[in-house]
Amino acid sequence: MPPDDSDPLIARLNAEYAPLHTRRALRRALGDPALGRIALVSSFGAQSVVLLHLISIIDRTLPVLFIDTEMLFRETYEYQKRLARTLGLTGIRHLKAPSRNIRAGDPATDLHLRDPDACCELRKVRPLQRGLHGFDCWITGRRRDQGRSRAGLELFGRDSVGRIKFNPLAHWSAADVNAHINRHNLPRHPLSARGFQSLGCAPCTVAGHGRAGRWPDRAKEECGIHVVDGRIRRGPAPDAPVIVRDTGFVPDDPVPDARVLELPGDTDPATLPRDPAGWQMIRITFPAFHDGRGFSLARALRDSGFDGRLRAAGPLLAAQYPLLRRCGFDEVEIPAAHAARQPEYLWQGAARWREHDYQARLGAGPRQLNALYNPDIPTNGTSG
Ligand code: SF4
């Protein structure tokens, strides 16, 4: 993968960390303010022990996110417990899909046969998205030699929502991994001895083919939690827009058959539908972050009694989030490429907007806010 000149931070990190030995790079990363809050994501598979071992030398309390699809080999669960004990890891968190989601999405536990993309989305992608909430960077064990989709892997990149991904083993080979395990006499996954070189979920893994042993009868290489060079094979599209709410970046949750009204930001408030309450969601598009007409429109809609979901869509800035919320928006939809420049931690900072909502503390209602932010709009609407 060529250096990403469009992302100066990633380009700088790749240049700065390239000369470092893996252990030094990890030690530096855990204290690097540019990376923020870090977690390691591990499958506790056949080769996971290398990274877990290196982390245990530096910080045994580091959060380790273990995606438990509830479809893993029994031996993987045993191995996870053994490694936690042997390496003294105290920060392991099990990420699972909520049981109500499993009951609704895979009641017969056969989704992996019918639609493996949907199965990984349900059991891996969404639990990981939730588990990564609050982290700015995640460490992965991906390597360049693990298949075509990883051939151009760099030390640093970004995930589909702009969070930094650190791949400290990117340049390691399978032989390097083996040598490290032998040199440090680390426990091996019990199924390694039976020919499994890459271990995922039991129904989707066969022995003897390296990573190609995952989904061996299907044309896919990734489970959807990794986007590599724009070539995601499953899960959310790499260019899918990002939804921002008070909790940070969240998956979109469109209501099936919802009545959604699309309004350009330059819509004249005087032409708004007479009964906006009939719509479940109104999506107002902002052509540019400095175009403020969408704010006025939102305020006018709230003043006219609309209490459904109100979304601002466009290349908006995290710094605008407090004003968007005060004007009545519930959420913001930003393009994926824009999210890389306005990463989640910026929005999370802005999401504490209520702490600075001086107007609300002074008792200002919608009409006063309307007068404050949109002096051109009549203030004879209902308050809410
Ligand atoms: S690897 Fe197979 S069983 Fe596991 S989540 Fe994906 S499709 Fe489902």
mmCIF file of C-alpha atoms and ligand atoms in Angstrom:
data_model
loop_
_atom_site.group_PDB
_atom_site.id
_atom_site.type_symbol
_atom_site.label_atom_id
_atom_site.label_comp_id
_atom_site.label_asym_id
_atom_site.label_seq_id
_atom_site.Cartn_x
_atom_site.Cartn_y
_atom_site.Cartn_z
ATOM 1 C CA MET A 1 0.000 0.000 0.000
ATOM 2 C CA PRO A 2 1.550 3.341 -0.958
ATOM 3 C CA PRO A 3 2.037 5.890 1.847
ATOM 4 C CA ASP A 4 -1.201 7.756 2.498
ATOM 5 C CA ASP A 5 -0.207 11.367 1.848
ATOM 6 C CA SER A 6 -3.792 12.459 2.395
ATOM 7 C CA ASP A 7 -3.548 11.463 6.070
ATOM 8 C CA PRO A 8 -0.548 13.288 7.541
ATOM 9 C CA LEU A 9 -0.855 11.636 10.975
ATOM 10 C CA ILE A 10 -0.799 8.107 9.539
ATOM 11 C CA ALA A 11 2.077 9.003 7.215
ATOM 12 C CA ARG A 12 4.043 10.432 10.156
ATOM 13 C CA LEU A 13 3.368 7.416 12.388
ATOM 14 C CA ASN A 14 4.434 4.997 9.655
ATOM 15 C CA ALA A 15 7.666 6.929 9.125
ATOM 16 C CA GLU A 16 8.447 7.258 12.839
ATOM 17 C CA TYR A 17 7.711 3.672 13.832
ATOM 18 C CA ALA A 18 9.223 1.925 10.781
ATOM 19 C CA PRO A 19 12.798 1.796 12.161
ATOM 20 C CA LEU A 20 11.721 0.456 15.581
ATOM 21 C CA HIS A 21 11.956 -3.139 16.729
ATOM 22 C CA THR A 22 8.463 -4.524 17.366
ATOM 23 C CA ARG A 23 8.780 -4.505 21.147
ATOM 24 C CA ARG A 24 10.044 -0.916 21.183
ATOM 25 C CA ALA A 25 7.288 0.111 18.805
ATOM 26 C CA LEU A 26 4.657 -1.385 21.098
ATOM 27 C CA ARG A 27 6.156 0.236 24.180
ATOM 28 C CA ARG A 28 6.207 3.584 22.451
ATOM 29 C CA ALA A 29 2.667 3.181 21.130
ATOM 30 C CA LEU A 30 1.204 2.530 24.581
ATOM 31 C CA GLY A 31 2.447 5.922 25.750
ATOM 32 C CA ASP A 32 2.031 7.844 22.520
ATOM 33 C CA PRO A 33 -0.466 10.720 22.956
ATOM 34 C CA ALA A 34 -1.052 10.712 19.184
ATOM 35 C CA LEU A 35 -2.684 7.294 19.542
ATOM 36 C CA GLY A 36 -4.866 8.088 22.562
ATOM 37 C CA ARG A 37 -6.676 5.229 24.282
ATOM 38 C CA ILE A 38 -5.531 1.848 22.956
ATOM 39 C CA ALA A 39 -6.918 -1.691 23.039
ATOM 40 C CA LEU A 40 -5.565 -4.915 21.605
ATOM 41 C CA VAL A 41 -8.034 -7.001 19.603
ATOM 42 C CA SER A 42 -7.234 -10.711 19.731
ATOM 43 C CA SER A 43 -8.939 -13.857 18.473
ATOM 44 C CA PHE A 44 -6.819 -16.097 20.724
ATOM 45 C CA GLY A 45 -6.163 -18.076 17.567
ATOM 46 C CA ALA A 46 -3.158 -20.098 16.486
ATOM 47 C CA GLN A 47 -0.736 -17.160 16.246
ATOM 48 C CA SER A 48 -2.231 -14.671 18.691
ATOM 49 C CA VAL A 49 0.159 -15.611 21.462
ATOM 50 C CA VAL A 50 3.020 -13.528 19.997
ATOM 51 C CA LEU A 51 1.269 -10.196 20.403
ATOM 52 C CA LEU A 52 -0.280 -11.187 23.724
ATOM 53 C CA HIS A 53 3.170 -12.148 24.988
ATOM 54 C CA LEU A 54 4.757 -8.865 23.865
ATOM 55 C CA ILE A 55 1.940 -6.871 25.455
ATOM 56 C CA SER A 56 2.226 -8.834 28.703
ATOM 57 C CA ILE A 57 5.853 -7.690 28.987
ATOM 58 C CA ILE A 58 4.861 -4.037 28.655
ATOM 59 C CA ASP A 59 1.434 -3.683 30.300
ATOM 60 C CA ARG A 60 -0.572 -6.661 31.518
ATOM 61 C CA THR A 61 -3.569 -4.462 32.241
ATOM 62 C CA LEU A 62 -4.017 -3.270 28.655
ATOM 63 C CA PRO A 63 -7.614 -3.875 27.481
ATOM 64 C CA VAL A 64 -7.671 -7.005 25.299
ATOM 65 C CA LEU A 65 -10.872 -7.332 23.279
ATOM 66 C CA PHE A 66 -11.772 -10.959 22.571
ATOM 67 C CA ILE A 67 -14.564 -11.324 20.020
ATOM 68 C CA ASP A 68 -16.558 -14.289 21.223
ATOM 69 C CA THR A 69 -18.874 -15.287 18.364
ATOM 70 C CA GLU A 70 -20.093 -18.235 20.465
ATOM 71 C CA MET A 71 -19.136 -20.328 17.418
ATOM 72 C CA LEU A 72 -15.482 -20.789 18.334
ATOM 73 C CA PHE A 73 -13.752 -24.095 18.963
ATOM 74 C CA ARG A 74 -14.004 -25.365 22.528
ATOM 75 C CA GLU A 75 -10.194 -25.431 22.484
ATOM 76 C CA THR A 76 -10.070 -21.692 21.757
ATOM 77 C CA TYR A 77 -12.010 -20.901 24.923
ATOM 78 C CA GLU A 78 -9.677 -23.152 26.929
ATOM 79 C CA TYR A 79 -6.641 -21.563 25.299
ATOM 80 C CA GLN A 80 -7.922 -18.073 26.062
ATOM 81 C CA LYS A 81 -8.176 -18.921 29.760
ATOM 82 C CA ARG A 82 -4.770 -20.571 29.769
ATOM 83 C CA LEU A 83 -3.048 -17.616 28.113
ATOM 84 C CA ALA A 84 -4.709 -15.120 30.435
ATOM 85 C CA ARG A 85 -3.388 -17.123 33.387
ATOM 86 C CA THR A 86 0.091 -17.810 31.991
ATOM 87 C CA LEU A 87 0.745 -14.282 30.745
ATOM 88 C CA GLY A 88 -1.044 -12.559 33.644
ATOM 89 C CA LEU A 89 -3.358 -10.577 31.372
ATOM 90 C CA THR A 90 -5.970 -8.805 33.474
ATOM 91 C CA GLY A 91 -7.733 -6.607 30.918
ATOM 92 C CA ILE A 92 -9.504 -9.225 28.777
ATOM 93 C CA ARG A 93 -13.025 -8.240 27.727
ATOM 94 C CA HIS A 94 -15.376 -10.706 26.018
ATOM 95 C CA LEU A 95 -17.325 -9.092 23.202
ATOM 96 C CA LYS A 96 -20.537 -10.889 22.285
ATOM 97 C CA ALA A 97 -23.642 -10.039 20.369
ATOM 98 C CA PRO A 98 -26.554 -9.456 22.783
ATOM 99 C CA SER A 99 -28.588 -12.655 23.066
ATOM 100 C CA ARG A 100 -31.733 -10.850 21.867
ATOM 101 C CA ASN A 101 -29.876 -9.977 18.635
ATOM 102 C CA ILE A 102 -28.790 -13.604 18.198
ATOM 103 C CA ARG A 103 -32.349 -14.808 18.805
ATOM 104 C CA ALA A 104 -33.661 -12.353 16.221
ATOM 105 C CA GLY A 105 -30.899 -12.685 13.625
ATOM 106 C CA ASP A 106 -29.826 -16.322 13.853
ATOM 107 C CA PRO A 107 -32.547 -18.261 15.690
ATOM 108 C CA ALA A 108 -31.544 -21.636 14.185
ATOM 109 C CA THR A 109 -27.766 -20.995 14.355
ATOM 110 C CA ASP A 110 -27.504 -21.559 10.616
ATOM 111 C CA LEU A 111 -26.903 -18.019 9.406
ATOM 112 C CA HIS A 112 -23.268 -18.879 8.596
ATOM 113 C CA LEU A 113 -24.604 -21.376 6.019
ATOM 114 C CA ARG A 114 -27.220 -19.087 4.499
ATOM 115 C CA ASP A 115 -25.491 -15.715 4.662
ATOM 116 C CA PRO A 116 -22.017 -15.703 6.206
ATOM 117 C CA ASP A 117 -21.687 -11.966 5.625
ATOM 118 C CA ALA A 118 -24.719 -11.329 7.787
ATOM 119 C CA CYS A 119 -23.458 -13.829 10.356
ATOM 120 C CA CYS A 120 -20.084 -12.084 10.718
ATOM 121 C CA GLU A 121 -21.858 -8.739 10.847
ATOM 122 C CA LEU A 122 -24.048 -9.983 13.678
ATOM 123 C CA ARG A 123 -21.471 -11.928 15.672
ATOM 124 C CA LYS A 124 -18.214 -10.065 14.956
ATOM 125 C CA VAL A 125 -18.501 -6.659 13.370
ATOM 126 C CA ARG A 126 -21.167 -5.106 15.559
ATOM 127 C CA PRO A 127 -19.843 -6.484 18.866
ATOM 128 C CA LEU A 128 -16.414 -5.133 17.951
ATOM 129 C CA GLN A 129 -17.840 -1.747 17.012
ATOM 130 C CA ARG A 130 -19.472 -1.584 20.422
ATOM 131 C CA GLY A 131 -16.344 -2.881 22.174
ATOM 132 C CA LEU A 132 -14.135 -0.279 20.535
ATOM 133 C CA HIS A 133 -16.300 2.539 21.731
ATOM 134 C CA GLY A 134 -14.127 4.812 23.854
ATOM 135 C CA PHE A 135 -10.861 3.754 22.205
ATOM 136 C CA ASP A 136 -8.915 5.845 19.701
ATOM 137 C CA CYS A 137 -6.630 3.106 18.419
ATOM 138 C CA TRP A 138 -6.637 -0.679 18.225
ATOM 139 C CA ILE A 139 -3.770 -3.082 17.855
ATOM 140 C CA THR A 140 -4.188 -6.032 15.514
ATOM 141 C CA GLY A 141 -2.046 -9.082 14.748
ATOM 142 C CA ARG A 142 -2.459 -8.810 10.969
ATOM 143 C CA ARG A 143 0.511 -9.572 8.747
ATOM 144 C CA ARG A 144 1.311 -8.932 5.107
ATOM 145 C CA ASP A 145 1.884 -12.599 4.379
ATOM 146 C CA GLN A 146 -1.656 -13.600 5.365
ATOM 147 C CA GLY A 147 -3.202 -13.248 1.932
ATOM 148 C CA ARG A 148 -3.697 -10.934 -1.007
ATOM 149 C CA SER A 149 -5.994 -8.596 0.881
ATOM 150 C CA ARG A 150 -3.222 -7.912 3.403
ATOM 151 C CA ALA A 151 -0.263 -7.715 1.021
ATOM 152 C CA GLY A 152 0.036 -3.938 1.235
ATOM 153 C CA LEU A 153 -0.476 -3.650 4.963
ATOM 154 C CA GLU A 154 1.371 -0.804 6.724
ATOM 155 C CA LEU A 155 2.126 -0.430 10.423
ATOM 156 C CA PHE A 156 -0.608 2.191 10.777
ATOM 157 C CA GLY A 157 -3.873 2.767 8.995
ATOM 158 C CA ARG A 158 -7.426 3.667 9.830
ATOM 159 C CA ASP A 159 -10.588 1.647 10.145
ATOM 160 C CA SER A 160 -13.827 2.504 8.405
ATOM 161 C CA VAL A 161 -14.775 5.066 11.046
ATOM 162 C CA GLY A 162 -11.384 6.796 11.179
ATOM 163 C CA ARG A 163 -10.019 5.094 14.281
ATOM 164 C CA ILE A 164 -6.279 4.302 14.107
ATOM 165 C CA LYS A 165 -5.234 0.678 13.577
ATOM 166 C CA PHE A 166 -1.745 -0.375 14.588
ATOM 167 C CA ASN A 167 -0.391 -3.563 12.973
ATOM 168 C CA PRO A 168 2.951 -4.116 14.744
ATOM 169 C CA LEU A 169 3.464 -7.546 13.128
ATOM 170 C CA ALA A 170 2.757 -6.301 9.594
ATOM 171 C CA HIS A 171 6.235 -7.231 8.387
ATOM 172 C CA TRP A 172 6.557 -10.513 10.288
ATOM 173 C CA SER A 173 6.451 -13.837 8.442
ATOM 174 C CA ALA A 174 4.923 -17.100 9.620
ATOM 175 C CA ALA A 175 8.486 -18.295 10.273
ATOM 176 C CA ASP A 176 9.125 -15.256 12.512
ATOM 177 C CA VAL A 177 5.979 -16.088 14.495
ATOM 178 C CA ASN A 178 7.067 -19.706 14.942
ATOM 179 C CA ALA A 179 10.564 -18.687 15.969
ATOM 180 C CA HIS A 180 9.198 -16.283 18.599
ATOM 181 C CA ILE A 181 6.894 -18.945 20.060
ATOM 182 C CA ASN A 182 9.768 -21.426 20.252
ATOM 183 C CA ARG A 183 12.293 -18.960 21.637
ATOM 184 C CA HIS A 184 10.010 -17.954 24.494
ATOM 185 C CA ASN A 185 8.527 -21.409 24.999
ATOM 186 C CA LEU A 186 4.991 -20.046 24.686
ATOM 187 C CA PRO A 187 1.919 -22.284 24.824
ATOM 188 C CA ARG A 188 0.496 -23.157 21.428
ATOM 189 C CA HIS A 189 -3.169 -23.406 20.547
ATOM 190 C CA PRO A 190 -4.161 -27.050 21.087
ATOM 191 C CA LEU A 191 -5.482 -27.291 17.523
ATOM 192 C CA SER A 192 -2.160 -26.209 15.975
ATOM 193 C CA ALA A 193 -0.904 -29.740 16.470
ATOM 194 C CA ARG A 194 -3.867 -30.966 14.412
ATOM 195 C CA GLY A 195 -2.954 -28.857 11.392
ATOM 196 C CA PHE A 196 -4.968 -25.678 12.011
ATOM 197 C CA GLN A 197 -2.767 -22.709 11.125
ATOM 198 C CA SER A 198 -5.474 -20.018 11.235
ATOM 199 C CA LEU A 199 -8.358 -20.399 13.636
ATOM 200 C CA GLY A 200 -11.700 -18.694 13.457
ATOM 201 C CA CYS A 201 -15.178 -20.024 14.071
ATOM 202 C CA ALA A 202 -15.514 -23.794 14.090
ATOM 203 C CA PRO A 203 -18.009 -24.073 11.197
ATOM 204 C CA CYS A 204 -15.952 -21.817 8.923
ATOM 205 C CA THR A 205 -12.432 -23.149 9.437
ATOM 206 C CA VAL A 206 -10.684 -26.216 8.068
ATOM 207 C CA ALA A 207 -7.237 -27.548 8.883
ATOM 208 C CA GLY A 208 -4.133 -27.391 6.732
ATOM 209 C CA HIS A 209 -4.584 -24.284 4.588
ATOM 210 C CA GLY A 210 -3.266 -21.342 6.588
ATOM 211 C CA ARG A 211 -5.615 -18.390 6.395
ATOM 212 C CA ALA A 212 -7.087 -19.902 3.228
ATOM 213 C CA GLY A 213 -8.609 -22.437 5.589
ATOM 214 C CA ARG A 214 -11.131 -19.768 6.588
ATOM 215 C CA TRP A 215 -14.332 -19.919 4.490
ATOM 216 C CA PRO A 216 -12.503 -22.391 2.180
ATOM 217 C CA ASP A 217 -15.442 -22.835 -0.164
ATOM 218 C CA ARG A 218 -16.248 -19.144 -0.540
ATOM 219 C CA ALA A 219 -14.634 -16.233 -2.357
ATOM 220 C CA LYS A 220 -13.908 -14.162 0.665
ATOM 221 C CA GLU A 221 -10.910 -13.483 2.838
ATOM 222 C CA GLU A 222 -11.988 -11.041 5.524
ATOM 223 C CA CYS A 223 -14.668 -11.275 8.167
ATOM 224 C CA GLY A 224 -15.572 -7.605 7.919
ATOM 225 C CA ILE A 225 -13.756 -6.283 10.977
ATOM 226 C CA HIS A 226 -10.781 -5.298 8.816
ATOM 227 C CA VAL A 227 -10.907 -2.967 5.854
ATOM 228 C CA VAL A 228 -7.712 -3.277 3.830
ATOM 229 C CA ASP A 229 -6.905 -0.778 1.124
ATOM 230 C CA GLY A 230 -10.580 -0.292 0.453
ATOM 231 C CA ARG A 231 -11.025 -3.982 -0.363
ATOM 232 C CA ILE A 232 -13.437 -5.134 2.265
ATOM 233 C CA ARG A 233 -15.051 -8.434 1.393
ATOM 234 C CA ARG A 234 -17.913 -8.232 3.810
ATOM 235 C CA GLY A 235 -19.450 -6.116 6.550
ATOM 236 C CA PRO A 236 -20.156 -2.388 6.096
ATOM 237 C CA ALA A 237 -18.920 -0.876 2.844
ATOM 238 C CA PRO A 238 -15.722 1.132 3.312
ATOM 239 C CA ASP A 239 -17.441 4.230 1.999
ATOM 240 C CA ALA A 240 -20.521 3.809 4.196
ATOM 241 C CA PRO A 241 -21.327 7.083 5.972
ATOM 242 C CA VAL A 242 -20.628 7.344 9.686
ATOM 243 C CA ILE A 243 -23.358 8.187 12.175
ATOM 244 C CA VAL A 244 -22.456 10.351 15.188
ATOM 245 C CA ARG A 245 -24.499 10.580 18.347
ATOM 246 C CA ASP A 246 -23.740 11.716 21.900
ATOM 247 C CA THR A 247 -21.953 8.392 22.506
ATOM 248 C CA GLY A 248 -19.640 8.745 19.500
ATOM 249 C CA PHE A 249 -19.617 6.808 16.223
ATOM 250 C CA VAL A 250 -22.421 4.257 16.081
ATOM 251 C CA PRO A 251 -23.717 1.847 13.433
ATOM 252 C CA ASP A 252 -26.623 3.145 11.428
ATOM 253 C CA ASP A 253 -29.921 1.638 12.503
ATOM 254 C CA PRO A 254 -32.453 2.526 9.810
ATOM 255 C CA VAL A 255 -36.039 1.800 10.751
ATOM 256 C CA PRO A 256 -37.514 -0.557 8.131
ATOM 257 C CA ASP A 257 -40.247 1.104 6.084
ATOM 258 C CA ALA A 258 -39.799 4.346 7.988
ATOM 259 C CA ARG A 259 -41.172 7.471 6.372
ATOM 260 C CA VAL A 260 -38.047 9.543 5.763
ATOM 261 C CA LEU A 261 -38.188 13.057 4.383
ATOM 262 C CA GLU A 262 -35.079 14.308 2.589
ATOM 263 C CA LEU A 263 -34.633 18.062 2.787
ATOM 264 C CA PRO A 264 -31.806 20.043 1.160
ATOM 265 C CA GLY A 265 -30.317 22.524 3.615
ATOM 266 C CA ASP A 266 -31.403 25.452 1.445
ATOM 267 C CA THR A 267 -35.110 24.551 1.722
ATOM 268 C CA ASP A 268 -37.152 27.653 2.473
ATOM 269 C CA PRO A 269 -38.685 27.112 5.964
ATOM 270 C CA ALA A 270 -41.872 28.706 4.624
ATOM 271 C CA THR A 271 -42.321 25.724 2.297
ATOM 272 C CA LEU A 272 -41.988 23.039 4.975
ATOM 273 C CA PRO A 273 -44.710 20.359 5.012
ATOM 274 C CA ARG A 274 -47.757 21.357 6.987
ATOM 275 C CA ASP A 275 -47.610 18.265 9.143
ATOM 276 C CA PRO A 276 -43.972 17.220 9.636
ATOM 277 C CA ALA A 277 -45.129 14.997 12.515
ATOM 278 C CA GLY A 278 -46.233 12.502 9.845
ATOM 279 C CA TRP A 279 -42.576 11.734 9.103
ATOM 280 C CA GLN A 280 -40.547 9.425 11.306
ATOM 281 C CA MET A 281 -37.251 10.904 10.265
ATOM 282 C CA ILE A 282 -36.126 14.044 8.482
ATOM 283 C CA ARG A 283 -32.651 14.158 6.975
ATOM 284 C CA ILE A 284 -31.298 17.601 6.209
ATOM 285 C CA THR A 285 -28.276 17.741 3.919
ATOM 286 C CA PHE A 286 -25.547 20.318 4.363
ATOM 287 C CA PRO A 287 -23.640 20.990 1.131
ATOM 288 C CA ALA A 288 -20.690 22.382 3.122
ATOM 289 C CA PHE A 289 -19.862 22.774 6.794
ATOM 290 C CA HIS A 290 -19.973 26.569 6.517
ATOM 291 C CA ASP A 291 -23.469 26.580 5.052
ATOM 292 C CA GLY A 292 -25.641 27.397 8.072
ATOM 293 C CA ARG A 293 -29.093 27.211 6.480
ATOM 294 C CA GLY A 294 -29.669 23.645 7.733
ATOM 295 C CA PHE A 295 -29.461 24.880 11.327
ATOM 296 C CA SER A 296 -32.332 27.294 10.753
ATOM 297 C CA LEU A 297 -34.350 24.590 9.054
ATOM 298 C CA ALA A 298 -33.921 22.203 11.988
ATOM 299 C CA ARG A 299 -34.958 24.840 14.467
ATOM 300 C CA ALA A 300 -38.021 25.694 12.395
ATOM 301 C CA LEU A 301 -39.003 22.019 12.238
ATOM 302 C CA ARG A 302 -38.711 21.591 15.980
ATOM 303 C CA ASP A 303 -40.668 24.756 16.552
ATOM 304 C CA SER A 304 -43.411 23.480 14.280
ATOM 305 C CA GLY A 305 -43.810 20.391 16.450
ATOM 306 C CA PHE A 306 -41.714 17.775 14.679
ATOM 307 C CA ASP A 307 -40.514 15.326 17.328
ATOM 308 C CA GLY A 308 -39.216 12.490 15.117
ATOM 309 C CA ARG A 309 -35.607 11.730 14.391
ATOM 310 C CA LEU A 310 -33.719 14.644 12.878
ATOM 311 C CA ARG A 311 -30.443 13.965 11.104
ATOM 312 C CA ALA A 312 -27.855 16.400 9.725
ATOM 313 C CA ALA A 313 -25.948 14.931 6.789
ATOM 314 C CA GLY A 314 -22.825 16.342 5.186
ATOM 315 C CA PRO A 315 -19.179 17.263 5.784
ATOM 316 C CA LEU A 316 -19.868 18.789 9.196
ATOM 317 C CA LEU A 317 -17.237 19.462 11.847
ATOM 318 C CA ALA A 318 -17.093 18.068 15.354
ATOM 319 C CA ALA A 319 -16.887 21.637 16.649
ATOM 320 C CA GLN A 320 -20.373 22.217 15.212
ATOM 321 C CA TYR A 321 -21.916 19.332 17.139
ATOM 322 C CA PRO A 322 -23.070 21.379 20.172
ATOM 323 C CA LEU A 323 -24.884 23.850 17.936
ATOM 324 C CA LEU A 324 -26.399 21.045 15.866
ATOM 325 C CA ARG A 325 -27.778 19.456 19.019
ATOM 326 C CA ARG A 326 -29.097 22.726 20.378
ATOM 327 C CA CYS A 327 -30.862 23.368 17.092
ATOM 328 C CA GLY A 328 -32.709 20.095 17.468
ATOM 329 C CA PHE A 329 -30.673 17.531 15.526
ATOM 330 C CA ASP A 330 -30.482 14.079 17.129
ATOM 331 C CA GLU A 331 -27.562 12.819 15.098
ATOM 332 C CA VAL A 332 -25.081 13.622 12.375
ATOM 333 C CA GLU A 333 -24.186 11.618 9.267
ATOM 334 C CA ILE A 334 -20.746 12.308 7.835
ATOM 335 C CA PRO A 335 -19.082 10.772 4.761
ATOM 336 C CA ALA A 336 -16.579 7.990 5.562
ATOM 337 C CA ALA A 337 -13.672 9.916 4.042
ATOM 338 C CA HIS A 338 -14.593 12.938 6.153
ATOM 339 C CA ALA A 339 -14.621 10.771 9.303
ATOM 340 C CA ALA A 340 -10.955 10.030 8.714
ATOM 341 C CA ARG A 341 -10.226 13.763 9.058
ATOM 342 C CA GLN A 342 -12.725 14.294 11.887
ATOM 343 C CA PRO A 343 -12.091 11.163 13.988
ATOM 344 C CA GLU A 344 -14.326 9.931 16.765
ATOM 345 C CA TYR A 345 -12.415 11.398 19.686
ATOM 346 C CA LEU A 346 -13.090 14.916 18.379
ATOM 347 C CA TRP A 347 -16.829 14.219 18.295
ATOM 348 C CA GLN A 348 -16.757 12.612 21.724
ATOM 349 C CA GLY A 349 -15.238 15.781 23.139
ATOM 350 C CA ALA A 350 -17.911 17.867 21.428
ATOM 351 C CA ALA A 351 -20.608 15.458 22.622
ATOM 352 C CA ARG A 352 -20.282 16.849 26.151
ATOM 353 C CA TRP A 353 -22.199 19.807 24.817
ATOM 354 C CA ARG A 354 -24.701 19.855 27.657
ATOM 355 C CA GLU A 355 -21.944 20.821 30.106
ATOM 356 C CA HIS A 356 -21.647 24.071 28.178
ATOM 357 C CA ASP A 357 -25.293 24.616 27.315
ATOM 358 C CA TYR A 358 -25.477 28.012 28.983
ATOM 359 C CA GLN A 359 -28.667 28.991 27.227
ATOM 360 C CA ALA A 360 -30.503 25.960 28.629
ATOM 361 C CA ARG A 361 -29.233 26.761 32.095
ATOM 362 C CA LEU A 362 -30.640 30.237 31.709
ATOM 363 C CA GLY A 363 -33.996 28.681 30.884
ATOM 364 C CA ALA A 364 -34.068 29.472 27.186
ATOM 365 C CA GLY A 365 -36.708 27.510 25.280
ATOM 366 C CA PRO A 366 -36.908 26.864 21.560
ATOM 367 C CA ARG A 367 -38.350 30.237 20.807
ATOM 368 C CA GLN A 368 -35.563 32.046 22.610
ATOM 369 C CA LEU A 369 -33.018 29.761 20.964
ATOM 370 C CA ASN A 370 -34.620 30.400 17.632
ATOM 371 C CA ALA A 371 -34.321 34.111 18.149
ATOM 372 C CA LEU A 372 -30.736 33.611 19.228
ATOM 373 C CA TYR A 373 -29.599 31.434 16.338
ATOM 374 C CA ASN A 374 -32.101 32.220 13.586
ATOM 375 C CA PRO A 375 -33.261 35.787 13.941
ATOM 376 C CA ASP A 376 -34.942 35.622 10.522
ATOM 377 C CA ILE A 377 -37.393 32.894 11.573
ATOM 378 C CA PRO A 378 -40.669 33.887 13.239
ATOM 379 C CA THR A 379 -40.792 32.787 16.864
ATOM 380 C CA ASN A 380 -44.472 31.935 17.056
ATOM 381 C CA GLY A 381 -44.012 28.143 17.000
ATOM 382 C CA THR A 382 -44.807 25.809 19.839
ATOM 383 C CA SER A 383 -42.195 25.252 22.485
ATOM 384 C CA GLY A 384 -40.780 21.777 23.066
HETATM 385 S S1 SF4 B 1 -16.754 -16.886 10.817
HETATM 386 FE FE1 SF4 B 1 -18.570 -18.128 10.253
HETATM 387 S S2 SF4 B 1 -19.648 -18.615 12.176
HETATM 388 FE FE2 SF4 B 1 -18.111 -17.038 12.614
HETATM 389 S S3 SF4 B 1 -19.282 -15.153 12.557
HETATM 390 FE FE3 SF4 B 1 -18.407 -15.444 10.497
HETATM 391 S S4 SF4 B 1 -19.889 -16.630 9.276
HETATM 392 FE FE4 SF4 B 1 -20.491 -16.713 11.462
#
